[in-house]
Coordinates of C-alpha atoms in Angstrom, one line a residue:
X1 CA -18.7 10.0 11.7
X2 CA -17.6 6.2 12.5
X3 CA -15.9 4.9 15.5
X4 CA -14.7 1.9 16.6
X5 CA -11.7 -0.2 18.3
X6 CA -9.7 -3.5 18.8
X7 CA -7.5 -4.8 21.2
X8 CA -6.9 -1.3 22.4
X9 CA -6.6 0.3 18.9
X10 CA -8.9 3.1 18.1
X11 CA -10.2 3.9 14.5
X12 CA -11.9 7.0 13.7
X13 CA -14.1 8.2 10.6
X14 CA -15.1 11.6 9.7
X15 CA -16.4 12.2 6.2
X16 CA -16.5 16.5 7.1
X17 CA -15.1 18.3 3.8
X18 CA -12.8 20.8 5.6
X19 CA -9.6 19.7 7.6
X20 CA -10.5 21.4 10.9
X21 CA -14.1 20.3 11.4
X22 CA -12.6 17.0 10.6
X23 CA -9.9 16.6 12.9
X24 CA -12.3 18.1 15.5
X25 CA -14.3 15.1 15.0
X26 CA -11.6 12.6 14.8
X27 CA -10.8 14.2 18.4
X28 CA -14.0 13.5 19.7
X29 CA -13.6 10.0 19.3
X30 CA -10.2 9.4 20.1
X31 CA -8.9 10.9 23.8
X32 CA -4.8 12.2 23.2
X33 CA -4.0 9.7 26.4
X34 CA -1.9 7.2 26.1
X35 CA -1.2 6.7 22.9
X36 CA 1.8 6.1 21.2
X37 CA 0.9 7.0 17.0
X38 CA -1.5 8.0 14.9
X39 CA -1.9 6.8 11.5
X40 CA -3.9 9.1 9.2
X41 CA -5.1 8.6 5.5
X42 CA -6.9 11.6 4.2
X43 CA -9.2 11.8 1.2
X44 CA -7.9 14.2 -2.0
X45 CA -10.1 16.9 -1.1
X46 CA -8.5 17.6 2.3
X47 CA -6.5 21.1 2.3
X48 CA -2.9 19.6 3.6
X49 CA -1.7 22.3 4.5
X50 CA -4.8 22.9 7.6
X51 CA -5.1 19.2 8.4
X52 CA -1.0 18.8 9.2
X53 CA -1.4 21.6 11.6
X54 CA -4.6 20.8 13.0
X55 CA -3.9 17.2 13.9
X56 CA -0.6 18.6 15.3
X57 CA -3.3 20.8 17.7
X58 CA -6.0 18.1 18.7
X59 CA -3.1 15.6 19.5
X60 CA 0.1 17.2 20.9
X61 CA 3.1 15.5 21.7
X62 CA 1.6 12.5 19.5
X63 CA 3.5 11.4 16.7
X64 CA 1.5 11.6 13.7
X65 CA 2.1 9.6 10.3
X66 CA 0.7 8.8 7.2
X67 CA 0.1 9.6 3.7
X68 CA -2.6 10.6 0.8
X69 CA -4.7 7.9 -0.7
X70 CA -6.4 6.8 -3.6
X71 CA -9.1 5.6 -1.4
X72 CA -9.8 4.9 2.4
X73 CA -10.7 1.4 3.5
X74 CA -13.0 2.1 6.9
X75 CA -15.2 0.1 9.1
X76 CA -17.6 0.4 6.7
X77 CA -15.3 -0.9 3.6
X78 CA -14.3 0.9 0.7
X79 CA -14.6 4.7 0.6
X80 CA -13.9 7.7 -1.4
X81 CA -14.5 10.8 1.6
X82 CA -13.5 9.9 4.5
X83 CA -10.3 10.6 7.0
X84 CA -9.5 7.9 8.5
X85 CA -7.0 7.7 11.7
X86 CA -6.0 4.8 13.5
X87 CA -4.6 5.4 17.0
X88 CA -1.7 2.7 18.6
X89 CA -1.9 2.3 22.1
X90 CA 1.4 2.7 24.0
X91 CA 0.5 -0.1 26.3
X92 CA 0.9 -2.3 23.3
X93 CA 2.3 -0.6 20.6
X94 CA 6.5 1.4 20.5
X95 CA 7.4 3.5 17.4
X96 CA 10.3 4.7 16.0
X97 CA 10.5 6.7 12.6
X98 CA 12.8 7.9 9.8
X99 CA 12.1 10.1 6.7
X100 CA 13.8 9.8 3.9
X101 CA 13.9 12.7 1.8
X102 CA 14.7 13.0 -1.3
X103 CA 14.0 9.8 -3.3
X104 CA 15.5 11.2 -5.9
X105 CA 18.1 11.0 -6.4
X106 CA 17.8 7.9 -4.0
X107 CA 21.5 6.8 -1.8
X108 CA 21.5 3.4 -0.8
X109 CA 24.3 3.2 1.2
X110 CA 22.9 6.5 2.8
X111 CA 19.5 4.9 3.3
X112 CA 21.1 1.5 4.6
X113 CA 23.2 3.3 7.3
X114 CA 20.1 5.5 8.4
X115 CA 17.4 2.4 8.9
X116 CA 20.7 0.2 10.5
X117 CA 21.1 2.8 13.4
X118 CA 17.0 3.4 14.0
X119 CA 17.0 0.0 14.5
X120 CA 19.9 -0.4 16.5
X121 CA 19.0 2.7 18.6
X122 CA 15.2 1.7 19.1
X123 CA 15.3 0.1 22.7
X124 CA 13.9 -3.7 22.7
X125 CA 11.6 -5.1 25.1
X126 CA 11.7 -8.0 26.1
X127 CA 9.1 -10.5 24.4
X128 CA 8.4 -8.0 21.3
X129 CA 8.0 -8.7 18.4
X130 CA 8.9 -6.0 15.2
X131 CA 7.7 -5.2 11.5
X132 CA 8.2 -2.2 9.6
X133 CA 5.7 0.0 7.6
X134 CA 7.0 2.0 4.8
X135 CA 5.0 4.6 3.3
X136 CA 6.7 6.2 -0.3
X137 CA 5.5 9.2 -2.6
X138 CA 3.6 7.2 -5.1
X139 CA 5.0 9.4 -8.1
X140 CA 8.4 8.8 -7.1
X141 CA 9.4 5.8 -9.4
X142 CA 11.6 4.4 -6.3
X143 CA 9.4 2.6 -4.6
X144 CA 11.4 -1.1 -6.6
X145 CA 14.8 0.2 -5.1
X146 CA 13.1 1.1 -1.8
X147 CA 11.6 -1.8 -0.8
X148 CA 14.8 -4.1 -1.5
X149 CA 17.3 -1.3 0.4
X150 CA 14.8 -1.7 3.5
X151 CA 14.5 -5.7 3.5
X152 CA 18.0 -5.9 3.3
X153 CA 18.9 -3.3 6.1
X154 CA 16.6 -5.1 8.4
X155 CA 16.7 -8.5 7.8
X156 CA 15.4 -9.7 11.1
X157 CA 11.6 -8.5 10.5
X158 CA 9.2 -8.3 7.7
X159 CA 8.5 -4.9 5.7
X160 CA 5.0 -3.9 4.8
X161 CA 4.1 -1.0 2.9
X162 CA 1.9 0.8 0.2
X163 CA 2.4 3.7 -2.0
X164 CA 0.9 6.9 -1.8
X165 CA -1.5 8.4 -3.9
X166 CA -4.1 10.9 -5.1
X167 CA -7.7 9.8 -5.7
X168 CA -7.4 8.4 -9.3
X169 CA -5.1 11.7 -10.5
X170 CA -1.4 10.4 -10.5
X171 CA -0.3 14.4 -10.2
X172 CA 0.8 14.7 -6.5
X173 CA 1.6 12.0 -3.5
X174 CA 2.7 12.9 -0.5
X175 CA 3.7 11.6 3.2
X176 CA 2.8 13.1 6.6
X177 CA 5.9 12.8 9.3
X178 CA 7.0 15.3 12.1
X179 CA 4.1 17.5 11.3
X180 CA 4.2 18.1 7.4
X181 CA 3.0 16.4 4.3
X182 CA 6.7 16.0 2.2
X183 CA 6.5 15.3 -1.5
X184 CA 9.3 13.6 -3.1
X185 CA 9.8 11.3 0.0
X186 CA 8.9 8.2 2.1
X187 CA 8.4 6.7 5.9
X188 CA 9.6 3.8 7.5
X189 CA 8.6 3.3 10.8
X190 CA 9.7 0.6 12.9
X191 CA 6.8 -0.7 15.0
X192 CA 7.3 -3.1 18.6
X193 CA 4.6 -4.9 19.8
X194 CA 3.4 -7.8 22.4
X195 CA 0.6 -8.9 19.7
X196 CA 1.2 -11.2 17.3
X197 CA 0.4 -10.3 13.6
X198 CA 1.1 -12.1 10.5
X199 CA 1.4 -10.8 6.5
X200 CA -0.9 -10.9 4.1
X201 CA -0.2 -10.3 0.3
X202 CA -2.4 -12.0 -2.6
X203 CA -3.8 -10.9 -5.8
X204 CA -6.3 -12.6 -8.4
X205 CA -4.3 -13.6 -11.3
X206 CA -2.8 -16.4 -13.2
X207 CA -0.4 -16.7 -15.5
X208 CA -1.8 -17.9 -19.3
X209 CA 0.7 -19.2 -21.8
X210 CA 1.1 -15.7 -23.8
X211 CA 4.7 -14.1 -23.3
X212 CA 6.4 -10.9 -24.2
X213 CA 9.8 -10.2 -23.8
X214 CA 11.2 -6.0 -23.3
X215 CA 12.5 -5.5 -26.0
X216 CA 13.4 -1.9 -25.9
X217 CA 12.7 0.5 -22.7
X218 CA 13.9 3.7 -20.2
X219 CA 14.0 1.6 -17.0
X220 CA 14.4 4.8 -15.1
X221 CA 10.9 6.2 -16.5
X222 CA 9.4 2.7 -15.9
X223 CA 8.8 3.0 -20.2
X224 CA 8.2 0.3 -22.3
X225 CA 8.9 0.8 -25.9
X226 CA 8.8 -2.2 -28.0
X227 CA 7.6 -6.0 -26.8
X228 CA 8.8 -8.5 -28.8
X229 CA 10.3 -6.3 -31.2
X230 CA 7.2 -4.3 -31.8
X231 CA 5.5 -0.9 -30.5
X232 CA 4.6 -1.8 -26.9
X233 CA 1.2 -0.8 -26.9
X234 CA 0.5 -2.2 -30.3
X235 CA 1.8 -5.7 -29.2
X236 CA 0.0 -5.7 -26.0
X237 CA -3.2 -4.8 -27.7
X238 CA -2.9 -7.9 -29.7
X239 CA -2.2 -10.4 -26.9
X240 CA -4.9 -9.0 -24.9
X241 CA -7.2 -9.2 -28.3
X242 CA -8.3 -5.4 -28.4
X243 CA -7.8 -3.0 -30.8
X244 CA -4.6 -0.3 -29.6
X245 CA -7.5 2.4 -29.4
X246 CA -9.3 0.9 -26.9
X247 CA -6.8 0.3 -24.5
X248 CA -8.0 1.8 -21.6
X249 CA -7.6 1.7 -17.4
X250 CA -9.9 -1.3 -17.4
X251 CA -7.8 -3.2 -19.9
X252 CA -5.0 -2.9 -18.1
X253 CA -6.5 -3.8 -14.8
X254 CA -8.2 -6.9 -16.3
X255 CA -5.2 -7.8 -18.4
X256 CA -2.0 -7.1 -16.2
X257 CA 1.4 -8.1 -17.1
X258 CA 3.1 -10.5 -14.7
X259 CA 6.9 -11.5 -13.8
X260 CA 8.2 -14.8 -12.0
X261 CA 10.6 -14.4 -9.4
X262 CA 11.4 -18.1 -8.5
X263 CA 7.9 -19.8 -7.9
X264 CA 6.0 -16.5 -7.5
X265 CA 4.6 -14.4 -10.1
X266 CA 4.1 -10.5 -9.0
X267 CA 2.0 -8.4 -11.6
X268 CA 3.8 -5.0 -13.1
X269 CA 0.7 -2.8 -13.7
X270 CA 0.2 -0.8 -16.8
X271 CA -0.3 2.7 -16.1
X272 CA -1.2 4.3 -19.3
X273 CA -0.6 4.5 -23.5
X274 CA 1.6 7.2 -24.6
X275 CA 1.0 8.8 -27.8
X276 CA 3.9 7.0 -29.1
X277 CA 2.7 4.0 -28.3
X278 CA 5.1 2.8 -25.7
X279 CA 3.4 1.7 -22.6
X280 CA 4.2 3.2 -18.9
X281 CA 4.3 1.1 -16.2
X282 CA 3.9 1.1 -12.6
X283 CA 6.4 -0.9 -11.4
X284 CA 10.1 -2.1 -12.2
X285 CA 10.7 -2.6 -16.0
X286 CA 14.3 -3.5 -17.9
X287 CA 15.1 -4.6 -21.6
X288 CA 15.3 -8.2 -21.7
X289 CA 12.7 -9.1 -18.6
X290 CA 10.0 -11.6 -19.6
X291 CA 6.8 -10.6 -19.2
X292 CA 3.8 -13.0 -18.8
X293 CA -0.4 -12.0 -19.7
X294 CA -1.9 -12.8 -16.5
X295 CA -5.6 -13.9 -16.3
X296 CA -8.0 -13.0 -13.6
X297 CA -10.0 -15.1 -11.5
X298 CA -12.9 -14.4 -9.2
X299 CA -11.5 -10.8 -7.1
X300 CA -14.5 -11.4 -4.3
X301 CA -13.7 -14.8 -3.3
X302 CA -10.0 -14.8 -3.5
X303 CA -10.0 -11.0 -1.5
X304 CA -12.6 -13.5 1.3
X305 CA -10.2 -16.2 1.0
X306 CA -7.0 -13.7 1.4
X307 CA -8.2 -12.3 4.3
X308 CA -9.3 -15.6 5.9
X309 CA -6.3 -15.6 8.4
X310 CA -7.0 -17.2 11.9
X311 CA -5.2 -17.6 15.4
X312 CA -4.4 -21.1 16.6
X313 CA -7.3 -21.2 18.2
X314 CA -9.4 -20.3 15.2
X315 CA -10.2 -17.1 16.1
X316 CA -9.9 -14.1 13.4
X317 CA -7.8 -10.7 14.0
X318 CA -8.6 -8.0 16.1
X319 CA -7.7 -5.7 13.2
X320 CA -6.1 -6.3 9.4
X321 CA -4.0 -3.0 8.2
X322 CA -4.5 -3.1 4.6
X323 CA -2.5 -1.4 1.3
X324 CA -4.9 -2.3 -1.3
X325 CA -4.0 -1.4 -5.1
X326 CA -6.0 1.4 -6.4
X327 CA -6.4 -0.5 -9.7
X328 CA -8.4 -3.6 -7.7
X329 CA -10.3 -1.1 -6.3
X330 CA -11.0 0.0 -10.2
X331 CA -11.7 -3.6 -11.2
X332 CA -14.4 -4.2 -8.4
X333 CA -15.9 -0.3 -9.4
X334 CA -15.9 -1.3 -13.1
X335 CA -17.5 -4.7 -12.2
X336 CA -20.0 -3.2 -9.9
X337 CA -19.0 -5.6 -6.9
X338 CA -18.4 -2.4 -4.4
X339 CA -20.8 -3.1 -2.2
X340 CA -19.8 -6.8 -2.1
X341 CA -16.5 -6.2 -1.2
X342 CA -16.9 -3.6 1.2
X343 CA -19.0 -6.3 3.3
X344 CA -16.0 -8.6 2.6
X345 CA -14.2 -6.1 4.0
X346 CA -15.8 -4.6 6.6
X347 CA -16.6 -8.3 8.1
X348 CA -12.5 -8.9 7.9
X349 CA -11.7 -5.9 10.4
X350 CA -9.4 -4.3 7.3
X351 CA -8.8 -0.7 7.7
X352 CA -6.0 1.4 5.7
X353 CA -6.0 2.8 2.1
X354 CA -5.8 2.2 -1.7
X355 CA -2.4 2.5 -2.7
X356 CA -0.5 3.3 -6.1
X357 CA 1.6 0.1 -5.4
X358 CA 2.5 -2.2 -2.7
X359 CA 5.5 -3.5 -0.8
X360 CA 6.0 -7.0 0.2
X361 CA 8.6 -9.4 0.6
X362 CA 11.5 -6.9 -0.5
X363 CA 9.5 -6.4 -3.9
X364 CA 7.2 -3.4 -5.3
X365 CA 4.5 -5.0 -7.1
X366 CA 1.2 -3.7 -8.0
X367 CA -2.9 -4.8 -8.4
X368 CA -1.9 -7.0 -5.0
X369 CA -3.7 -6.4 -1.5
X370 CA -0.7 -6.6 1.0
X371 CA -1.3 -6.1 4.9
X372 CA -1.0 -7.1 8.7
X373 CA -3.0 -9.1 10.8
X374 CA -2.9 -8.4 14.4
X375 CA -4.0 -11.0 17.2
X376 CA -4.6 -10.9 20.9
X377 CA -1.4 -11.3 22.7
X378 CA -0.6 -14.4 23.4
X379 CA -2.0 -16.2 20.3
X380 CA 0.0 -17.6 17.6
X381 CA -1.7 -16.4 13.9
X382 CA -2.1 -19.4 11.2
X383 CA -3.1 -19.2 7.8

């Protein structure tokens, strides 16, 4: 069990293998007064169908929301069996939520009208300031259309999110609202508050001078086919400099693919070789988009100079909410750096979960830690 708080937040850690021990834990910790939300991210080997219920129990009247992971991020850094819940304070903190359900088939204009009037309905108060969170089913393929519906519905604040997921399994993602985990769906939630945050979003790659255009693909599936006129896989392999067989999870997370959008490049994950050689992707894909090899650079000190975010004062964050990509998370494992992180981490004040894809900026993009920095009221957050 791990505890802790900041600026009024409560975090609570319990690493018990059944929901209901759990949640009794989590309970212990965190008193049901005054509070306004509960964030949860459960580990895979949770029963959902006792912890929904139980954390309805232990915290009546409480909104609670959330979704699975492919790892927790805790006090302590990164970890594989914990649940992890993060209570808002009301004093500090309003909510207001919508699910949307199902994402496919997705309805923009349906979407667009529903986050317009939450918006419009949630009460302001005066000297507030708003962000959004989006949670989506990590399996859904929608979280590209998603993330650009929502920016452009609310263009007045920013939109921060991460994808659900399951462990490392890719076979079932889910998201916890009004007392259920729903498959096939996503949250946004509309958050007010007299602290001052600012975003994060940064990843560990550069762009090298090898280039592949889509030349054949099923956008819908995220599928790539052919690059540059060849089987996808069998291309890739030779730009990377591997043979096709030993493509791999680790290839793909050392060797992503990235695409420009203006100034900014935003890496399109690999997800896996199918056994016609095409390649499936994690993110947006169409025929004719130009894809750039990306080359890493050092993942510990560009995570310690990401999170490096300070007030005006010079002061760091009470508390960083992070969506990290499960596939970093894989890089640092493969690279044995765990531990290194974690302290990176931990000494950051970063709580939240590995995701299987993160929002940012009105784009889905992948292999990218995205997140929110919260500062005392009052202080104004530089970077």
């Amino acid at each position: 069990m791990h505890s802790g708080s900041a600026a009024g937040i409560r975090i609570a850690v319990s690493h018990a293998g059944q929901a209901r021990p759990a949640v009794a834990e989590i309970a212990a910790t965190i008193a049901p007064t005054g509070l306004c939300f509960l964030l949860v991210f459960p580990h895979d080997g949770l029963d959902l169908a006792e912890l929904a219920p139980a954390l309805a129990e232990r915290f009546p009247g409480i909104p609670v929301f959330g979704c699975t992971t492919a790892g927790q991020i805790t006090p302590d850094g990164y970890e594989a069996g914990a649940l992890l819940v993060i209570a808002f304070p009301r004093a500090h903190f309003h909510c207001a939520s919508l699910l949307i359900q199902p994402l496919v088939p997705l309805s923009i204009e349906k979407i667009t009208s529903e986050a317009r009037r939450l918006e419009a309905q949630f009460r302001r108060t005066a000297g507030w300031k708003r962000l959004a969170l989006t949670f989506a089913d990590g399996l859904s393929k929608q979280e590209d259309l998603l993330a650009a519906i929502l920016t452009a519905a609310l263009p007045d604040m920013p939109v921060f999110g991460g994808s659900a997921g399951d462990g490392g399994a890719f076979r079932d993602t889910r998201v916890l609202h009004g007392g259920r985990f729903h498959e096939c769906a996503a949250l946004l939630l509309i958050l007010e508050t007299d602290h001052d945050f600012v975003g994060l979003g940064f990843d560990h790659f550069l762009p090298t001078d090898k280039q592949m255009v889509v030349t054949d693909a099923i956008p819908e599936e995220r599928i790539v086919l052919e690059l540059n006129g060849a089987p996808a896989a069998e291309e890739y392999a030779r730009l990377v400099g591997c043979p096709v067989e030993a493509l791999s999870p680790r290839v793909f997370a050392e060797n992503p693919v990235l695409v420009r959008t203006n100034a900014l490049y935003h890496v399109r994950a690999i997800g896996s070789v199918r056994d016609d050689f095409a390649l499936a992707f994690l993110s947006a894909i169409d025929d004719g988009l130009v894809l750039t090899l990306g080359r890493g650079t050092e993942i510990l000190r560009t995570l310690e100079d990401g999170l490096a975010v300070r007030d005006a004062s010079g002061q760091p964050p009470d508390l960083i909410l992070g969506f990290d990509c499960y596939l970093r998370r894989l890089e640092i494992e493969e690279k044995r750096m765990t531990e290194a992180a974690s302290e990176i981490i931990a000494r950051a004040g970063v709580v939240g979960f590995n995701t299987y894809g993160e929002q940012h900026c009105g784009v889905h993009v992948n292999q990218t830690f995205v997140g929110v920095a919260f500062f005392p009221p009052g202080e104004r957050a530089l970077h």
